[in-house]
Short mmCIF file of C-alpha atoms in Angstrom, two decimals:
data_model
loop_
_atom_site.label_atom_id
_atom_site.label_comp_id
_atom_site.label_asym_id
_atom_site.label_seq_id
_atom_site.Cartn_x
_atom_site.Cartn_y
_atom_site.Cartn_z
CA MET A 513 102.20 -16.66 116.64
CA HIS A 514 99.01 -16.93 114.45
CA SER A 515 98.63 -14.12 111.40
CA LYS A 516 94.74 -12.98 111.15
CA TRP A 517 95.10 -14.49 107.80
CA SER A 518 95.36 -18.14 109.22
CA VAL A 519 92.21 -17.44 111.89
CA VAL A 520 90.34 -16.45 108.53
CA ASP A 521 91.38 -19.63 106.77
CA THR A 522 90.19 -21.62 109.93
CA ILE A 523 86.76 -19.88 110.20
CA LYS A 524 87.06 -20.35 106.09
CA GLU A 525 87.41 -23.83 106.66
CA ILE A 526 84.93 -24.49 109.19
CA ALA A 527 82.33 -23.34 107.49
CA SER A 528 82.67 -25.36 104.43
CA TYR A 529 82.02 -28.56 106.04
CA SER A 530 80.16 -27.71 109.14
CA LEU A 531 77.40 -24.66 109.91
CA GLU A 532 77.29 -26.20 113.66
CA ASP A 533 81.16 -26.31 114.13
CA LEU A 534 81.24 -23.20 112.61
CA GLU A 535 78.75 -21.69 115.47
CA ALA A 536 80.63 -23.46 118.23
CA TYR A 537 83.53 -21.97 117.32
CA ARG A 538 82.03 -18.75 117.87
CA GLN A 539 80.36 -19.53 120.57
CA LYS A 540 83.78 -20.77 121.95
CA GLU A 541 85.23 -17.41 120.69
CA ILE A 542 83.03 -15.30 121.87
CA GLU A 543 83.27 -16.68 125.28
CA ALA A 544 87.06 -16.86 125.72
CA LEU A 545 87.06 -12.76 124.89
CA ILE A 546 84.57 -12.33 127.42
CA ASN A 547 86.62 -14.08 129.87
CA SER A 548 89.91 -12.64 129.13
CA ALA A 549 88.16 -8.93 129.86
CA PRO A 550 88.35 -7.56 133.27
CA GLU A 551 85.98 -8.83 135.38
CA LYS A 552 84.36 -5.54 135.71
CA TYR A 553 83.16 -5.29 132.40
CA ARG A 554 82.34 -9.17 131.98
CA ARG A 555 78.46 -8.36 133.25
CA ARG A 556 78.36 -5.96 130.21
CA LEU A 557 79.52 -7.82 127.64
CA ARG A 558 77.61 -10.90 128.54
CA GLY A 559 74.66 -8.40 128.15
CA ILE A 560 75.57 -7.04 124.92
CA GLN A 561 76.18 -10.40 123.67
CA PHE A 562 72.54 -11.54 124.78
CA GLN A 563 71.81 -8.19 122.69
CA VAL A 564 73.45 -9.75 119.75
CA ASP A 565 71.85 -13.07 120.09
CA ALA A 566 68.57 -12.08 120.40
CA GLN A 567 68.70 -9.92 117.40
CA ARG A 568 70.42 -13.01 115.18
CA GLN A 569 67.44 -15.13 116.49
CA LYS A 570 64.65 -12.77 116.00
CA HIS A 571 65.60 -12.48 112.43
CA SER A 572 64.90 -14.72 109.78
CA ASN A 573 68.00 -14.28 107.79
CA PRO A 574 71.27 -13.60 107.89
CA LEU A 575 71.59 -10.17 106.24
CA ASN A 576 68.24 -8.81 108.10
CA SER A 577 70.29 -10.05 111.75
CA CYS A 578 73.38 -8.16 110.55
CA ALA A 579 71.69 -4.87 109.89
CA ALA A 580 69.57 -4.88 113.18
CA ILE A 581 73.16 -5.38 115.37
CA SER A 582 74.84 -3.02 112.91
CA SER A 583 71.95 -0.25 113.94
CA MET A 584 72.13 -0.91 117.47
CA MET A 585 75.71 -0.29 117.45
CA TYR A 586 74.94 2.77 115.40
CA GLU A 587 72.64 3.92 118.17
CA SER A 588 75.24 3.05 120.77
CA LEU A 589 77.74 5.29 119.17
CA ASN A 590 75.16 7.97 118.68
CA LYS A 591 74.38 7.79 122.40
CA LEU A 592 77.93 7.96 123.46
CA ASN A 593 79.11 11.02 121.12
CA SER A 594 75.97 12.92 122.49
CA VAL A 595 77.18 12.12 126.29
CA LEU A 596 80.47 13.10 125.01
CA ARG A 597 79.37 16.64 123.39
CA GLY A 598 77.97 17.41 126.50
CA ASN A 599 74.15 16.37 125.64
CA GLU A 600 73.19 16.29 129.32
CA ILE A 601 69.75 15.02 128.58
CA GLU A 602 71.17 12.03 126.69
CA LYS A 603 73.56 11.29 130.16
CA GLU A 604 70.59 11.32 132.25
CA LYS A 605 68.92 9.00 130.11
CA ILE A 606 72.05 6.65 130.29
CA GLU A 607 73.02 7.01 133.76
CA SER A 608 69.11 6.44 134.99
CA SER A 609 68.44 3.20 132.67
CA SER A 610 69.00 -0.25 134.17
CA VAL A 611 68.67 -3.68 132.91
CA THR A 612 65.22 -4.04 134.73
CA GLU A 613 63.97 -1.92 131.93
CA LEU A 614 65.00 -4.57 129.15
CA VAL A 615 62.87 -7.23 131.06
CA PRO A 616 58.83 -6.81 130.51
CA SER A 617 57.16 -7.13 133.68
CA ALA A 618 54.41 -9.83 134.25
#
């Protein structure tokens, strides 16, 4: 069994010689993780990964994309917290939202 440190060492080694190989490794691991999830969650996980990838492409440097992704996670956590605390307005917004809202109409 691999320790967490051996995975970190592997990533560090790949990054030291090829950023393209590091990106390929990242994509492979993400795909493996999504595929290991129960079928009913995979579509949602792919949607989240799409949003993360969009933020990475949108920003000119890794620090800005990291900040944007962190902001997305914080916003999602706040929505969840609001629903768990019984904020019915936020709960209705989440229940009525759909994927079509993410795609601008032509």
